[in-house]
Amino acid sequence: MIRRLLISTACLALTAGAAPALAQSAAPQTTAFSLDTGRARTAEQLALRFDKADLSFRIHPDTKTIDSVAVLDFTATAPVRAVVVELDTALPVSAVSVDGQALNPRQWSNPEGRLTIRLPRTLATGRSVQVRIAYDGSPRQAPRAPWDGGFVWATTPDGKPWIATAVQGEGCDLFWPCIDHPQGEPGRVDLHITVPSDLSAPSNGRFVGKEDHGDGWTTWNWTTRDPDTYAITLAVGPYVELTDEYASRFGDRFPMHFWPLASSDPERTRALFAQFAPMLDFYEATVGPYPFRDEKMGVVETPHLGMEHQTINAYGNGYALDGKGYDWLLQHELAHEWFGNQLTNADWDDMWLHEGFGSYMQPLYARWLNGDRAMETELQAMRLRLINRFPVVSGRSQTAGQVYEEATGPGLDLYYKGALIAHSLRLLIGDEAFWSAVRTSVYGRPDPRPGNFTPRYGTTPEFIANAEAASGRDLGWFFDAYLYTAGLPDLQMTRDGDRVTLEWVTPSGKPFPMPVEVEVDGQVQTLAMEGGRGELTAPAGAHILLDPRNRVLRRLAHIEEFQERQRQDAAARRAASR
């Protein structure tokens, strides 16, 4: 197997010393189609199982170009006449072959970035096909990675090339031909990354060797299984490697790797590497087994802030300390190995399953390390940032741009509101039911052990069903109010003598029977709030505090006033700067 990877024909085609193609009079541009990800798949894509992608890249730091060959294997699940993948038009295709037979250029087309390759004959159900695509050019340069993504061509503090890719919001098609949809994961990806020999190229999955070609170029070879489409990444730079084994609470061991820049402070890099094992222990104790223990837990230092690239998370937080006792960026991206790479959203409309649960792991880890005050501090910081302009889940298919842009979708509410929804749900149904629902959603079973699960797709309705099954309760009212409605439930109190009435009012007008703790002169009681209403008796002068332990996510007037003042002050600053 290793030998075959090292001598793949795609790899040989790139290591023969060919120079990058010269730019023509007008360089092709990335289209609006390629800059969004998660559009509906074509009938041809739905009729094919994506078995494997063998990807070869030669990276030219001096010209900021790439030469590439992709060999893609598919099996038909229904009769199909064409292979359709996405590939940015900024990377012109020079040759295509099907099962070793070269095609005439008239047999393929790539308008707007949806590459259609007509097959010589109909591919029958159960039959396989291999497509080889050669392409090259100047890939899109990221304007502001990772939020506005593409290739990052940077230099290290000592002037060496430092290159990375970050394409979550735009999709895998910015640098390799893929099915640019969350459900377009290939079964396996082999990577052959050819770079100047004084640089390293850590990547996804398991390292299967490198080959120094003796001409100033070296090819690094990797293989990975079931990768999230946007989680395939390139990282090139003058790295050193730190490595150790993690002794899992499940009784096995697996490798941890960190590739910091050679120029980074060794004391700081070692201190960050020392955080890997405690974080893994938290996740394995809280959620379940690390999903990719047969490959590695890996991190690489990048010139952008970060991204959850499967088994090779990007880290660019500068080894900062913020008083939390852990590096938040490292911890957040590691969460996505569970919420993103093991459990992948079936549609971008389900993205809160990645970002919400991934974000909730931070206050939980703060408590794991430093107690309740640390957790509550992080939860309160999240509460202050809620927008509540769009529902977290729309109930219809969405693209990445639609959900991440605050003008069209929930934006940061995917993270912070998603986390607070998870917190309120846990406190409502209890730890046992909550974590059973989470594990069943992540692993497809409530009893995960190393080797008894594989990566899977998940949806919001599936998570709701898992939560209801685990708790034995109808939770439709809860998720309708929090996920499918933009505004928050409002807890209103009226007092008439010693009679106190509480009522939940929701933007949708639907019932919200969320129990509420009420503290009366220091004594706490719980109102069931059946039908969304509850009553209690309290002396007219008694001090009443609603939800004293902040267990329920709800509308709070003082936070809205704070946010409005922030908006006004920001507008005044913009006006003064004109």
PDB file of N, CA and C in Angstrom, residues 502-504 510-514 528-534:
ATOM      1  N   LEU A 502     -46.238  34.561  36.824  1.00  0.00           N
ATOM      2  CA  LEU A 502     -45.197  34.522  35.788  1.00  0.00           C
ATOM      3  C   LEU A 502     -45.800  33.949  34.513  1.00  0.00           C
ATOM      4  N   GLU A 503     -45.373  34.499  33.378  1.00  0.00           N
ATOM      5  CA  GLU A 503     -45.867  34.024  32.087  1.00  0.00           C
ATOM      6  C   GLU A 503     -44.765  34.105  31.041  1.00  0.00           C
ATOM      7  N   TRP A 504     -44.620  33.009  30.298  1.00  0.00           N
ATOM      8  CA  TRP A 504     -43.702  33.009  29.164  1.00  0.00           C
ATOM      9  C   TRP A 504     -44.431  33.567  27.943  1.00  0.00           C
ATOM     10  N   LYS A 510     -46.408  30.629  20.543  1.00  0.00           N
ATOM     11  CA  LYS A 510     -46.635  29.233  20.916  1.00  0.00           C
ATOM     12  C   LYS A 510     -46.323  29.016  22.392  1.00  0.00           C
ATOM     13  N   PRO A 511     -46.932  28.008  23.004  1.00  0.00           N
ATOM     14  CA  PRO A 511     -46.668  27.736  24.429  1.00  0.00           C
ATOM     15  C   PRO A 511     -45.197  27.397  24.666  1.00  0.00           C
ATOM     16  N   PHE A 512     -44.724  27.757  25.851  1.00  0.00           N
ATOM     17  CA  PHE A 512     -43.329  27.520  26.223  1.00  0.00           C
ATOM     18  C   PHE A 512     -43.311  27.105  27.695  1.00  0.00           C
ATOM     19  N   PRO A 513     -43.539  25.845  28.004  1.00  0.00           N
ATOM     20  CA  PRO A 513     -43.649  25.399  29.398  1.00  0.00           C
ATOM     21  C   PRO A 513     -42.290  25.132  30.045  1.00  0.00           C
ATOM     22  N   MET A 514     -41.417  26.105  30.025  1.00  0.00           N
ATOM     23  CA  MET A 514     -40.089  25.950  30.611  1.00  0.00           C
ATOM     24  C   MET A 514     -40.157  26.194  32.125  1.00  0.00           C
ATOM     25  N   ALA A 528     -43.428  24.906  37.742  1.00  0.00           N
ATOM     26  CA  ALA A 528     -43.481  24.009  36.588  1.00  0.00           C
ATOM     27  C   ALA A 528     -43.839  24.750  35.305  1.00  0.00           C
ATOM     28  N   MET A 529     -44.607  25.829  35.400  1.00  0.00           N
ATOM     29  CA  MET A 529     -44.987  26.669  34.263  1.00  0.00           C
ATOM     30  C   MET A 529     -45.754  25.877  33.200  1.00  0.00           C
ATOM     31  N   GLU A 530     -46.660  25.033  33.643  1.00  0.00           N
ATOM     32  CA  GLU A 530     -47.488  24.291  32.698  1.00  0.00           C
ATOM     33  C   GLU A 530     -48.327  25.278  31.889  1.00  0.00           C
ATOM     34  N   GLY A 531     -48.331  25.058  30.572  1.00  0.00           N
ATOM     35  CA  GLY A 531     -49.015  25.992  29.690  1.00  0.00           C
ATOM     36  C   GLY A 531     -48.315  27.321  29.563  1.00  0.00           C
ATOM     37  N   GLY A 532     -47.118  27.428  30.133  1.00  0.00           N
ATOM     38  CA  GLY A 532     -46.364  28.680  30.057  1.00  0.00           C
ATOM     39  C   GLY A 532     -46.699  29.672  31.140  1.00  0.00           C
ATOM     40  N   ARG A 533     -47.451  29.267  32.177  1.00  0.00           N
ATOM     41  CA  ARG A 533     -47.833  30.174  33.260  1.00  0.00           C
ATOM     42  C   ARG A 533     -47.583  29.514  34.602  1.00  0.00           C
ATOM     43  N   GLY A 534     -47.340  30.344  35.625  1.00  0.00           N
ATOM     44  CA  GLY A 534     -47.161  29.848  36.972  1.00  0.00           C
ATOM     45  C   GLY A 534     -47.458  30.937  37.983  1.00  0.00           C
TER      46      GLY A 534
END
